[in-house]
Short mmCIF file of C-alpha atoms and ligand atoms in Angstrom, two decimals:
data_model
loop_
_atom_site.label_atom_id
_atom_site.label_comp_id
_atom_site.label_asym_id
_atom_site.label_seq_id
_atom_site.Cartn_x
_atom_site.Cartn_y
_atom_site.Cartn_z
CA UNK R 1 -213.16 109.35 -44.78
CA UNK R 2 -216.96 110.47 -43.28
CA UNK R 3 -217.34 110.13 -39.29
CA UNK R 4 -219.43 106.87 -39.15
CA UNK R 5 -222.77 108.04 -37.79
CA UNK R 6 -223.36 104.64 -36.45
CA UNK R 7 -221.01 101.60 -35.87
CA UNK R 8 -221.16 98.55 -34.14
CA UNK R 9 -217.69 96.80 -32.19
CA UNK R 10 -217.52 93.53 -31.96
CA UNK R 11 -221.41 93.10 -30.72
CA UNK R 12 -222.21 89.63 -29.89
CA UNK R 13 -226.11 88.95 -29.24
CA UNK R 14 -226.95 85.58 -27.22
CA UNK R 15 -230.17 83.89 -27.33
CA UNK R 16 -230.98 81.34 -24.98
CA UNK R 17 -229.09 78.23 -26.63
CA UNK R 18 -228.16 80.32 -29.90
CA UNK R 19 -225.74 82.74 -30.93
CA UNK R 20 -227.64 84.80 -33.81
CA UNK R 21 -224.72 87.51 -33.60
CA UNK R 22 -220.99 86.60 -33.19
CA UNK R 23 -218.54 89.73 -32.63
CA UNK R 24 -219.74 91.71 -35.24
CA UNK R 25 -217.98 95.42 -36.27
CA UNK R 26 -219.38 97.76 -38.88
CA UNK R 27 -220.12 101.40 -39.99
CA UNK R 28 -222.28 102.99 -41.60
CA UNK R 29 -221.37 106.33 -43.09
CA UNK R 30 -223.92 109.25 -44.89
CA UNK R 31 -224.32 108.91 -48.17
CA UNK R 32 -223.10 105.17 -48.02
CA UNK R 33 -225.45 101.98 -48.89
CA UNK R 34 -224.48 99.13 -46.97
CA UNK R 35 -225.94 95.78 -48.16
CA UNK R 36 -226.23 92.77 -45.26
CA UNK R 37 -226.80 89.65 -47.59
CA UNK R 38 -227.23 85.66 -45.93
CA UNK R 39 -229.40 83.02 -45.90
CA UNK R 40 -231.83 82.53 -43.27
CA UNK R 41 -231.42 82.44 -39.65
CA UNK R 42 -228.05 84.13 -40.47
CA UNK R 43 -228.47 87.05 -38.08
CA UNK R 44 -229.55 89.67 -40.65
CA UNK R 45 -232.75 90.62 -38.72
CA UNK R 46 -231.09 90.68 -35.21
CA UNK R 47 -228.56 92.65 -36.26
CA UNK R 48 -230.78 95.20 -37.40
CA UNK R 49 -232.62 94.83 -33.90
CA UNK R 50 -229.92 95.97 -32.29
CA UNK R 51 -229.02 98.99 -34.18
CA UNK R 52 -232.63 100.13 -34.18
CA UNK R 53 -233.08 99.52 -30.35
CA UNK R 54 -235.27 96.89 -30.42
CA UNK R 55 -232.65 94.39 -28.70
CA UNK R 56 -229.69 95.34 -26.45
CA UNK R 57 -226.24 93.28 -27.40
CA UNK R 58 -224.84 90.83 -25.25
CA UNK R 59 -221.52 92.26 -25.63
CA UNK R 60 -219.55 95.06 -27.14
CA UNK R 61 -220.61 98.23 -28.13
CA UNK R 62 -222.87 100.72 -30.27
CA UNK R 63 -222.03 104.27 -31.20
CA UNK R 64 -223.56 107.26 -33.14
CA UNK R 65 -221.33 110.14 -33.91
CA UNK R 66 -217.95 108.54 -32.23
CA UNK R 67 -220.21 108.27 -28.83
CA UNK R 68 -221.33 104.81 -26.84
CA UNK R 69 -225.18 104.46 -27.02
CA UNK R 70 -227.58 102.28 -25.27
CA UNK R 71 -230.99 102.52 -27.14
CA UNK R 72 -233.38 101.93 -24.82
CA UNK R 73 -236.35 101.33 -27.20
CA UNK R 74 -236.68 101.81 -30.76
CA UNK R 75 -238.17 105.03 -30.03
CA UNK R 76 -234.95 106.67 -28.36
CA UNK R 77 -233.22 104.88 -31.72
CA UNK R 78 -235.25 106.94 -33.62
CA UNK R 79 -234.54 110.45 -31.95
CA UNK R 80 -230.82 109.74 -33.34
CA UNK R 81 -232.31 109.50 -36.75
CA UNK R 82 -232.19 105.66 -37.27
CA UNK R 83 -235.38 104.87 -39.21
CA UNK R 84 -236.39 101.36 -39.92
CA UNK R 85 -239.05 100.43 -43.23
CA UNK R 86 -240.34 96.84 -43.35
CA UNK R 87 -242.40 95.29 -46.19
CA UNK R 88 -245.86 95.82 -44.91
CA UNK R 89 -246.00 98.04 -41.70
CA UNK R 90 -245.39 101.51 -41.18
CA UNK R 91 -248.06 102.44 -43.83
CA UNK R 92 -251.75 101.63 -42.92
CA UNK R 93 -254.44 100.51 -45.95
CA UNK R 94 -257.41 101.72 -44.80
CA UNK R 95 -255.44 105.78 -44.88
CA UNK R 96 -255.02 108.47 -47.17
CA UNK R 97 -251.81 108.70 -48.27
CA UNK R 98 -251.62 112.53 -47.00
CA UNK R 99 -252.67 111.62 -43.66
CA UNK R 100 -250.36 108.83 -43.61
CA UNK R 101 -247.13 110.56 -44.46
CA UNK R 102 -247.87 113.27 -41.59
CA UNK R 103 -248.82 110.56 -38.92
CA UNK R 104 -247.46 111.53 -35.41
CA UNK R 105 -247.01 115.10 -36.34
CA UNK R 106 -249.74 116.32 -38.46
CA UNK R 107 -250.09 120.04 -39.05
CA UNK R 108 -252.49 122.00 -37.88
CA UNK R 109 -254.34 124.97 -39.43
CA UNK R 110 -257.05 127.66 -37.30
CA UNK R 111 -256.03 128.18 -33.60
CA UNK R 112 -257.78 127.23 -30.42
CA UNK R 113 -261.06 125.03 -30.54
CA UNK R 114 -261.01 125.71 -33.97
CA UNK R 115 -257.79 124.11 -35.07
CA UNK R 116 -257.90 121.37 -37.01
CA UNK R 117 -255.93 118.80 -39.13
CA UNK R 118 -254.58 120.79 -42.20
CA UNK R 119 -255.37 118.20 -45.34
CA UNK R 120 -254.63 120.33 -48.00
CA UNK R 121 -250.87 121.57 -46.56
CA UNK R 122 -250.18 117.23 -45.61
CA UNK R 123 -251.21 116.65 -49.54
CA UNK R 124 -248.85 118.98 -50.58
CA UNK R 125 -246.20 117.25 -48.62
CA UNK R 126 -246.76 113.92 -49.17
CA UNK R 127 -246.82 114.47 -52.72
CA UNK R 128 -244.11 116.39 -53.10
CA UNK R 129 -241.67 114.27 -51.21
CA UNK R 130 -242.94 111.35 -53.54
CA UNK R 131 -242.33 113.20 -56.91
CA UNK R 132 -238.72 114.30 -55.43
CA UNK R 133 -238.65 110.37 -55.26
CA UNK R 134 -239.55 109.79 -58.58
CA UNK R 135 -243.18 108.88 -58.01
CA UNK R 136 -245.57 110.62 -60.18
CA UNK R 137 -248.33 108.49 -60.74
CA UNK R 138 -249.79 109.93 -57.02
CA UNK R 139 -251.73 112.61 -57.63
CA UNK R 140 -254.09 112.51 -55.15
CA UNK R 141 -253.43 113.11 -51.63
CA UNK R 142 -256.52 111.22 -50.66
CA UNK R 143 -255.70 108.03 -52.21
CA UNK R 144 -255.62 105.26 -49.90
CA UNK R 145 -252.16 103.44 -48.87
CA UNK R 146 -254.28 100.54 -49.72
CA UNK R 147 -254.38 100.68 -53.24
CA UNK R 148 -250.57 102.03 -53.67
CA UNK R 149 -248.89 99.06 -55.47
CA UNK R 150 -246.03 97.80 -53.27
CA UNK R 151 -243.07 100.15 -54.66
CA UNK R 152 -245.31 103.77 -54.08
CA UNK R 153 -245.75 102.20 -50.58
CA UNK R 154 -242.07 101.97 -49.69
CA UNK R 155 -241.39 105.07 -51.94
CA UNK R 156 -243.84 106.82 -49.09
CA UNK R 157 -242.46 105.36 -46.13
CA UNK R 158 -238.97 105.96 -47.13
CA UNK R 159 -240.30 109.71 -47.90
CA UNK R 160 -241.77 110.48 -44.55
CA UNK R 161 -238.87 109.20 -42.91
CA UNK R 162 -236.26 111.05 -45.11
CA UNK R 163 -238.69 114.22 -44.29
CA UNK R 164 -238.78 113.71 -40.72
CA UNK R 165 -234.91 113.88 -40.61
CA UNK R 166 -233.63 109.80 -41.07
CA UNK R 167 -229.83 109.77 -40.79
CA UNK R 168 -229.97 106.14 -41.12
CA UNK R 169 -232.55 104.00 -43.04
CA UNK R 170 -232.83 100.47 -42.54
CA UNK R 171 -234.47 98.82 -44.95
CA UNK R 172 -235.64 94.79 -44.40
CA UNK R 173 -236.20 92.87 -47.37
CA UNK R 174 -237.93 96.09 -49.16
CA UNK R 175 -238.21 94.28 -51.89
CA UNK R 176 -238.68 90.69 -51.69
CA UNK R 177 -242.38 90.91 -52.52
CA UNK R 178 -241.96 93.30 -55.56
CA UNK R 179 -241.71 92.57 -59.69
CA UNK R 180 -238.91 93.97 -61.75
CA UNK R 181 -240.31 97.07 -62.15
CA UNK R 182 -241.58 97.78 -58.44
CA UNK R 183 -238.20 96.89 -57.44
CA UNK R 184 -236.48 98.94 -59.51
CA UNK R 185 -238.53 101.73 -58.53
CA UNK R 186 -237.13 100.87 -54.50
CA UNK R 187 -233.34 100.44 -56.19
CA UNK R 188 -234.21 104.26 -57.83
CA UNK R 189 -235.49 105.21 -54.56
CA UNK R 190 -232.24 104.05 -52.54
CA UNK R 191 -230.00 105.67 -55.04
CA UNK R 192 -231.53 109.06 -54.70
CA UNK R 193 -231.91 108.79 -50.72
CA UNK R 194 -228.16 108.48 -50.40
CA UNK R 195 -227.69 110.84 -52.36
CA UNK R 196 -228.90 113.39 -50.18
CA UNK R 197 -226.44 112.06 -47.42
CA UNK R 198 -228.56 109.34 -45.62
CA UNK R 199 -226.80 106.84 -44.99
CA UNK R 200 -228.91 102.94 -45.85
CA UNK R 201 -229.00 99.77 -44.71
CA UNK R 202 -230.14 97.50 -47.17
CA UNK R 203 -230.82 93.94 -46.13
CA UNK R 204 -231.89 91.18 -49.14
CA UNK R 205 -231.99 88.07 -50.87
CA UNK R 206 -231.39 89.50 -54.27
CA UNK R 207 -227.80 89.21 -54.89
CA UNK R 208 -228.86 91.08 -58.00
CA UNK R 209 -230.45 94.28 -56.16
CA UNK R 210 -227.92 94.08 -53.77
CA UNK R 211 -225.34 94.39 -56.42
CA UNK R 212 -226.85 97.27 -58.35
CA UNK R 213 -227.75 99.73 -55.22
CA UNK R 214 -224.61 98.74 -52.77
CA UNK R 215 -221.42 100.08 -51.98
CA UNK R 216 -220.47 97.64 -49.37
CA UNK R 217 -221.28 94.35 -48.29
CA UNK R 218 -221.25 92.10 -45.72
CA UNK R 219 -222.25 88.40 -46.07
CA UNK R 220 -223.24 87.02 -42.31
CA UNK R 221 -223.54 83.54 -42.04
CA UNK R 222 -224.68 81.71 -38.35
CA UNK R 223 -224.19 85.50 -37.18
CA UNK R 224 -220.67 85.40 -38.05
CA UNK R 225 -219.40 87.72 -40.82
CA UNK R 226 -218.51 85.43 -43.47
CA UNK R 227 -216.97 88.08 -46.16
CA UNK R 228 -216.88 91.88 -46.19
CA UNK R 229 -215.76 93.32 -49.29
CA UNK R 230 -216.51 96.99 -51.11
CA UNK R 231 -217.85 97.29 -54.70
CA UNK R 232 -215.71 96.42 -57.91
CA UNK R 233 -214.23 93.62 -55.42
CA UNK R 234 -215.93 91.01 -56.25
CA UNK R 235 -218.35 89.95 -59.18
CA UNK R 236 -221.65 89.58 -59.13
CA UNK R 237 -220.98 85.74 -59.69
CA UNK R 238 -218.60 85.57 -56.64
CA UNK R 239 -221.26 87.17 -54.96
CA UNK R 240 -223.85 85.30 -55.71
CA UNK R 241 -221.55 81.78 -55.10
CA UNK R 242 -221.34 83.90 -51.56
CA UNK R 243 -224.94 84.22 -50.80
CA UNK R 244 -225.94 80.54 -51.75
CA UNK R 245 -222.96 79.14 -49.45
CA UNK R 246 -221.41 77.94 -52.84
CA UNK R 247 -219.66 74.75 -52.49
CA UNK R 248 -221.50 73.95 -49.37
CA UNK R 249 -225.05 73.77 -51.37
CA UNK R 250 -223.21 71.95 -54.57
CA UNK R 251 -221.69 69.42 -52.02
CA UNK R 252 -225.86 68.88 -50.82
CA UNK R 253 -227.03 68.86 -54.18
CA UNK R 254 -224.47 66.00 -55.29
CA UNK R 255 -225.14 64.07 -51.82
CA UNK R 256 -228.80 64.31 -52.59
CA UNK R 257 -228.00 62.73 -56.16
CA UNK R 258 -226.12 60.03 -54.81
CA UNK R 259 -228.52 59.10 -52.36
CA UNK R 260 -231.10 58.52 -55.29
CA UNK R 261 -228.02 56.48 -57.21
CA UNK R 262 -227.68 54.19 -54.06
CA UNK R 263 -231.36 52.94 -53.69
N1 LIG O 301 -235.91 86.35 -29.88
C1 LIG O 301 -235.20 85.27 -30.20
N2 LIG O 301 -235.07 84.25 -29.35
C2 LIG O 301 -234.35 83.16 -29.65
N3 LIG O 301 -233.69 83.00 -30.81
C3 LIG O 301 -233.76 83.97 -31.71
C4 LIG O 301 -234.53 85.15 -31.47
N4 LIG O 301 -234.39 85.97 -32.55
C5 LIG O 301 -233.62 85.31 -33.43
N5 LIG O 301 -233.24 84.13 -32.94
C6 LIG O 301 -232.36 83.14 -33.63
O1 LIG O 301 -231.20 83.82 -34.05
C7 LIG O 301 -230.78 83.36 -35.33
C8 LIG O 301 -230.70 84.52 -36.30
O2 LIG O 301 -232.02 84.96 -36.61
P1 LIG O 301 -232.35 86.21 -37.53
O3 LIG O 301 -233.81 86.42 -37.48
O4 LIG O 301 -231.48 87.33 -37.13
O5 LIG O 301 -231.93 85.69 -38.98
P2 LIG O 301 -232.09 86.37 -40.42
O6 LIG O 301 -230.75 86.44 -41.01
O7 LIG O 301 -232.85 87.62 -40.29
O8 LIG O 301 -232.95 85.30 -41.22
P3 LIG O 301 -234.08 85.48 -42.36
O9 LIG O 301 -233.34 85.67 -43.64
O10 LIG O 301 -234.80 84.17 -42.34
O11 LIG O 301 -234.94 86.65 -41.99
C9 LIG O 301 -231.76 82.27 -35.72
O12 LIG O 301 -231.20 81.03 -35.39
C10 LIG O 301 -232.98 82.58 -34.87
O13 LIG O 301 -233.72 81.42 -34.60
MG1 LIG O 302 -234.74 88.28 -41.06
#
Protein backbone atom coordinates (compact mmCIF):
# COMPACT_ATOMS: atom_id res chain seq x y z
CA UNK A 1 0.00 0.00 0.00
CA UNK A 2 0.73 4.12 -0.70
CA UNK A 3 2.71 5.99 2.27
CA UNK A 4 -0.27 7.88 3.88
CA UNK A 5 0.55 11.51 3.18
CA UNK A 6 -1.43 12.48 6.15
CA UNK A 7 -2.81 10.45 9.17
CA UNK A 8 -4.16 11.17 12.32
CA UNK A 9 -3.45 8.66 15.80
CA UNK A 10 -5.78 8.50 18.11
CA UNK A 11 -6.41 12.56 18.19
CA UNK A 12 -8.80 13.53 20.79
CA UNK A 13 -9.96 17.35 20.61
CA UNK A 14 -11.58 18.81 23.98
CA UNK A 15 -13.80 21.70 24.10
CA UNK A 16 -14.60 23.28 27.19
CA UNK A 17 -17.45 20.82 28.53
CA UNK A 18 -17.51 18.76 25.10
CA UNK A 19 -15.62 16.20 23.48
CA UNK A 20 -16.23 16.92 19.58
CA UNK A 21 -13.25 14.37 18.80
CA UNK A 22 -12.73 11.05 20.71
CA UNK A 23 -9.35 9.09 19.78
CA UNK A 24 -9.68 9.25 16.32
CA UNK A 25 -6.97 7.33 13.69
CA UNK A 26 -7.08 7.69 9.93
CA UNK A 27 -5.13 8.05 6.60
CA UNK A 28 -5.43 9.47 3.83
CA UNK A 29 -3.49 8.15 0.87
CA UNK A 30 -2.98 9.90 -3.00
CA UNK A 31 -5.27 9.00 -5.24
CA UNK A 32 -7.72 7.84 -2.39
CA UNK A 33 -11.30 9.59 -1.62
CA UNK A 34 -12.11 9.35 1.85
CA UNK A 35 -15.76 10.16 2.74
CA UNK A 36 -16.44 11.45 6.67
CA UNK A 37 -20.35 11.01 6.84
CA UNK A 38 -22.55 11.94 10.47
CA UNK A 39 -25.13 13.88 11.58
CA UNK A 40 -24.61 17.11 13.11
CA UNK A 41 -22.45 18.11 15.87
CA UNK A 42 -20.75 14.73 15.13
CA UNK A 43 -17.22 16.11 14.85
CA UNK A 44 -17.00 16.20 11.03
CA UNK A 45 -15.98 19.92 10.92
CA UNK A 46 -13.45 19.73 13.85
CA UNK A 47 -11.89 17.04 12.54
CA UNK A 48 -11.18 18.72 9.46
CA UNK A 49 -9.90 21.75 11.70
CA UNK A 50 -7.37 19.90 12.86
CA UNK A 51 -5.93 18.43 9.83
CA UNK A 52 -6.01 21.79 8.10
CA UNK A 53 -4.35 23.65 11.10
CA UNK A 54 -6.98 25.58 12.13
CA UNK A 55 -7.20 23.75 15.69
CA UNK A 56 -4.38 21.89 17.51
CA UNK A 57 -5.60 18.29 19.12
CA UNK A 58 -5.85 17.75 22.61
CA UNK A 59 -4.11 14.58 22.35
CA UNK A 60 -2.32 12.26 20.01
CA UNK A 61 -0.75 12.94 16.98
CA UNK A 62 -0.69 14.29 13.23
CA UNK A 63 1.71 13.25 10.52
CA UNK A 64 2.47 13.99 6.79
CA UNK A 65 4.81 11.72 5.00
CA UNK A 66 5.46 9.20 8.17
CA UNK A 67 6.65 12.58 10.15
CA UNK A 68 4.86 14.27 13.48
CA UNK A 69 3.47 17.76 12.51
CA UNK A 70 2.19 20.58 14.50
CA UNK A 71 0.38 23.03 12.06
CA UNK A 72 0.66 26.11 13.43
CA UNK A 73 -1.98 27.93 11.29
CA UNK A 74 -3.79 26.89 8.35
CA UNK A 75 -1.29 28.62 6.39
CA UNK A 76 1.80 26.33 7.43
CA UNK A 77 -1.08 23.40 6.65
CA UNK A 78 -1.15 24.60 3.41
CA UNK A 79 2.71 24.68 2.55
CA UNK A 80 2.33 20.70 3.04
CA UNK A 81 -0.25 20.76 0.34
CA UNK A 82 -3.46 20.35 2.46
CA UNK A 83 -6.05 22.54 0.70
CA UNK A 84 -9.41 23.11 2.16
CA UNK A 85 -12.77 24.28 -0.35
CA UNK A 86 -15.93 25.33 1.51
CA UNK A 87 -19.32 26.10 -0.09
CA UNK A 88 -19.08 29.80 -0.48
CA UNK A 89 -15.54 31.22 0.35
CA UNK A 90 -12.41 30.94 -1.32
CA UNK A 91 -13.95 32.42 -4.56
CA UNK A 92 -15.01 36.16 -4.41
CA UNK A 93 -18.36 37.45 -6.61
CA UNK A 94 -17.54 40.68 -7.38
CA UNK A 95 -13.95 38.93 -9.50
CA UNK A 96 -13.12 37.74 -12.74
CA UNK A 97 -12.74 34.36 -12.79
CA UNK A 98 -9.01 34.77 -14.29
CA UNK A 99 -8.03 36.99 -11.61
CA UNK A 100 -9.54 34.80 -9.14
CA UNK A 101 -7.85 31.54 -9.96
CA UNK A 102 -4.29 33.39 -9.85
CA UNK A 103 -5.06 35.22 -6.46
CA UNK A 104 -1.90 35.33 -4.20
CA UNK A 105 0.41 34.65 -7.03
CA UNK A 106 -0.61 36.39 -10.09
CA UNK A 107 1.80 36.59 -13.00
CA UNK A 108 3.36 39.31 -14.08
CA UNK A 109 4.24 40.51 -17.61
CA UNK A 110 6.83 43.90 -18.56
CA UNK A 111 9.67 44.38 -15.96
CA UNK A 112 10.34 47.19 -13.56
CA UNK A 113 7.71 50.11 -13.15
CA UNK A 114 6.24 48.77 -16.02
CA UNK A 115 5.22 45.33 -14.89
CA UNK A 116 1.95 44.62 -14.55
CA UNK A 117 -0.73 41.92 -13.87
CA UNK A 118 -0.65 39.56 -16.97
CA UNK A 119 -4.68 39.02 -17.78
CA UNK A 120 -4.41 37.38 -20.85
CA UNK A 121 -1.63 34.48 -19.56
CA UNK A 122 -4.22 34.10 -15.91
CA UNK A 123 -7.23 33.53 -18.63
CA UNK A 124 -5.44 31.02 -20.22
CA UNK A 125 -4.91 29.27 -16.97
CA UNK A 126 -7.93 29.49 -15.38
CA UNK A 127 -9.60 28.21 -18.29
CA UNK A 128 -7.64 25.61 -19.05
CA UNK A 129 -7.52 24.02 -15.65
CA UNK A 130 -11.45 24.22 -15.80
CA UNK A 131 -11.84 22.42 -19.24
CA UNK A 132 -9.18 19.68 -17.88
CA UNK A 133 -12.08 19.58 -15.22
CA UNK A 134 -14.71 19.13 -17.47
CA UNK A 135 -16.02 22.67 -17.48
CA UNK A 136 -16.59 24.10 -20.81
CA UNK A 137 -19.28 26.38 -20.62
CA UNK A 138 -16.38 29.18 -19.28
CA UNK A 139 -15.20 30.82 -21.97
CA UNK A 140 -14.45 33.94 -20.79
CA UNK A 141 -11.76 34.69 -18.47
CA UNK A 142 -13.46 37.87 -17.42
CA UNK A 143 -16.59 36.43 -16.25
CA UNK A 144 -17.34 37.17 -12.81
CA UNK A 145 -17.22 34.32 -9.94
CA UNK A 146 -20.50 35.87 -9.28
CA UNK A 147 -22.48 34.63 -11.92
CA UNK A 148 -20.69 30.98 -12.03
CA UNK A 149 -23.57 28.66 -10.95
CA UNK A 150 -22.49 26.82 -7.78
CA UNK A 151 -20.73 23.61 -9.46
CA UNK A 152 -18.21 26.01 -11.98
CA UNK A 153 -17.48 27.71 -8.60
CA UNK A 154 -16.16 24.64 -6.80
CA UNK A 155 -14.92 23.24 -10.21
CA UNK A 156 -12.56 26.63 -9.97
CA UNK A 157 -11.58 26.45 -6.53
CA UNK A 158 -10.78 22.86 -6.66
CA UNK A 159 -8.71 23.90 -9.99
CA UNK A 160 -6.55 26.55 -8.49
CA UNK A 161 -5.80 24.46 -5.69
CA UNK A 162 -4.99 21.27 -7.73
CA UNK A 163 -2.72 23.90 -9.85
CA UNK A 164 -1.04 25.34 -7.00
CA UNK A 165 0.17 21.81 -5.95
CA UNK A 166 -2.89 20.34 -3.30
CA UNK A 167 -1.74 16.94 -2.04
CA UNK A 168 -4.76 16.84 0.02
CA UNK A 169 -8.20 18.44 -0.70
CA UNK A 170 -10.69 18.79 1.85
CA UNK A 171 -13.80 19.35 0.72
CA UNK A 172 -16.87 20.53 3.38
CA UNK A 173 -20.24 19.86 2.33
CA UNK A 174 -19.27 20.87 -1.50
CA UNK A 175 -22.32 20.03 -2.37
CA UNK A 176 -25.09 20.44 -0.05
CA UNK A 177 -26.39 23.56 -1.81
CA UNK A 178 -26.22 22.07 -5.40
CA UNK A 179 -29.12 20.25 -7.82
CA UNK A 180 -28.53 16.90 -9.41
CA UNK A 181 -26.75 18.12 -12.07
CA UNK A 182 -24.36 20.74 -10.23
CA UNK A 183 -23.57 17.97 -8.00
CA UNK A 184 -22.76 15.65 -10.33
CA UNK A 185 -20.59 17.99 -11.98
CA UNK A 186 -18.52 18.21 -8.16
CA UNK A 187 -18.84 14.05 -8.04
CA UNK A 188 -17.10 14.34 -11.91
CA UNK A 189 -14.79 16.78 -10.53
CA UNK A 190 -13.64 14.53 -7.44
CA UNK A 191 -13.27 11.54 -9.65
CA UNK A 192 -10.88 13.18 -12.00
CA UNK A 193 -8.86 15.04 -9.09
CA UNK A 194 -7.92 11.69 -7.63
CA UNK A 195 -7.13 10.57 -10.41
CA UNK A 196 -4.22 12.59 -10.82
CA UNK A 197 -2.97 11.34 -7.31
CA UNK A 198 -4.57 13.91 -4.87
CA UNK A 199 -5.65 12.46 -2.32
CA UNK A 200 -9.70 13.97 -1.03
CA UNK A 201 -11.49 14.41 1.81
CA UNK A 202 -14.97 14.46 1.18
CA UNK A 203 -17.27 15.40 4.02
CA UNK A 204 -21.43 15.16 3.34
CA UNK A 205 -24.85 14.51 4.07
CA UNK A 206 -25.58 12.69 0.89
CA UNK A 207 -25.23 9.13 1.63
CA UNK A 208 -25.89 8.98 -2.09
CA UNK A 209 -22.78 11.23 -3.27
CA UNK A 210 -20.86 9.81 -0.73
CA UNK A 211 -21.49 6.41 -2.11
CA UNK A 212 -20.82 7.15 -5.76
CA UNK A 213 -17.34 9.24 -5.35
CA UNK A 214 -15.83 7.25 -2.09
CA UNK A 215 -13.51 4.64 -1.50
CA UNK A 216 -13.59 4.69 2.20
CA UNK A 217 -15.70 5.76 4.86
CA UNK A 218 -15.91 6.65 8.15
CA UNK A 219 -19.22 7.35 9.99
CA UNK A 220 -18.34 9.67 13.29
CA UNK A 221 -20.93 9.95 15.64
CA UNK A 222 -20.47 12.37 19.13
CA UNK A 223 -16.75 12.46 17.67
CA UNK A 224 -16.41 8.87 18.09
CA UNK A 225 -15.92 6.71 14.98
CA UNK A 226 -18.98 4.81 14.79
CA UNK A 227 -18.12 2.43 11.60
CA UNK A 228 -15.20 2.44 9.16
CA UNK A 229 -15.62 0.26 6.33
CA UNK A 230 -14.07 0.35 2.47
CA UNK A 231 -16.29 0.22 -0.66
CA UNK A 232 -18.27 -3.00 -1.81
CA UNK A 233 -18.57 -3.49 2.18
CA UNK A 234 -21.51 -2.30 2.79
CA UNK A 235 -24.68 -1.22 0.70
CA UNK A 236 -25.80 1.84 0.06
CA UNK A 237 -28.89 0.91 2.30
CA UNK A 238 -26.61 -0.13 5.26
CA UNK A 239 -25.10 3.01 4.70
CA UNK A 240 -27.66 5.06 4.64
CA UNK A 241 -29.40 3.08 7.97
CA UNK A 242 -25.64 4.30 9.20
CA UNK A 243 -25.90 7.92 8.54
CA UNK A 244 -29.54 8.38 9.95
CA UNK A 245 -28.48 6.47 13.31
CA UNK A 246 -30.98 3.71 12.09
CA UNK A 247 -32.75 2.14 14.87
CA UNK A 248 -32.04 5.01 17.11
CA UNK A 249 -34.28 7.52 14.81
CA UNK A 250 -37.06 4.55 14.20
CA UNK A 251 -37.10 4.05 18.07
CA UNK A 252 -37.91 8.35 18.12
CA UNK A 253 -40.21 8.15 15.40
CA UNK A 254 -42.38 5.28 17.15
CA UNK A 255 -42.00 7.18 20.68
CA UNK A 256 -43.24 10.27 18.97
CA UNK A 257 -46.33 8.13 17.65
CA UNK A 258 -47.11 6.83 20.86
CA UNK A 259 -47.02 9.96 22.54
CA UNK A 260 -49.86 11.21 20.11
CA UNK A 261 -51.73 7.58 20.90
CA UNK A 262 -51.56 8.41 24.71
CA UNK A 263 -53.27 11.92 24.76
N1 LIG B 1 -14.92 26.10 19.10
C1 LIG B 1 -15.75 25.29 19.77
N2 LIG B 1 -16.00 25.47 21.07
C2 LIG B 1 -16.83 24.66 21.75
N3 LIG B 1 -17.45 23.60 21.21
C3 LIG B 1 -17.25 23.35 19.92
C4 LIG B 1 -16.40 24.18 19.12
N4 LIG B 1 -16.38 23.66 17.86
C5 LIG B 1 -17.19 22.60 17.87
N5 LIG B 1 -17.71 22.40 19.08
C6 LIG B 1 -18.64 21.30 19.47
O1 LIG B 1 -18.05 20.08 19.05
C7 LIG B 1 -19.05 19.19 18.55
C8 LIG B 1 -18.71 18.79 17.13
O2 LIG B 1 -18.89 19.90 16.26
P1 LIG B 1 -18.56 19.88 14.71
O3 LIG B 1 -18.76 21.25 14.20
O4 LIG B 1 -17.24 19.26 14.52
O5 LIG B 1 -19.70 18.93 14.12
P2 LIG B 1 -20.06 18.55 12.61
O6 LIG B 1 -20.00 17.08 12.51
O7 LIG B 1 -19.23 19.33 11.69
O8 LIG B 1 -21.58 19.01 12.49
P3 LIG B 1 -22.41 19.62 11.24
O9 LIG B 1 -22.82 18.45 10.41
O10 LIG B 1 -23.59 20.26 11.90
O11 LIG B 1 -21.52 20.58 10.52
C9 LIG B 1 -20.37 19.93 18.69
O12 LIG B 1 -20.98 19.50 19.88
C10 LIG B 1 -19.96 21.38 18.76
O13 LIG B 1 -20.89 22.14 19.50
MG1 LIG C 1 -19.67 20.80 10.19
Amino acid sequence: MTEPIIELRNVTKRFVGVTAVANLSLALRPGEVFCLLGENGAGKSTLIKLLTGVEAPSEGEILVDGRTVHFRSPRAAREYGIATVYQEVGTLPLMSVARNFVLGAEPTTGRGLFRRFDKEKAATLALQTLRELGISRVADGDQLVGTLSGGERQALAIGRAVHFGARLLVLDEPTAALGVRESATVLRLIEKVRTRGVAVLFITHNAYHAYAAGDRFMVLRRGEMLASFDKGEKSIGEVIELMAGGAELQSLLTAGEAGVVGT
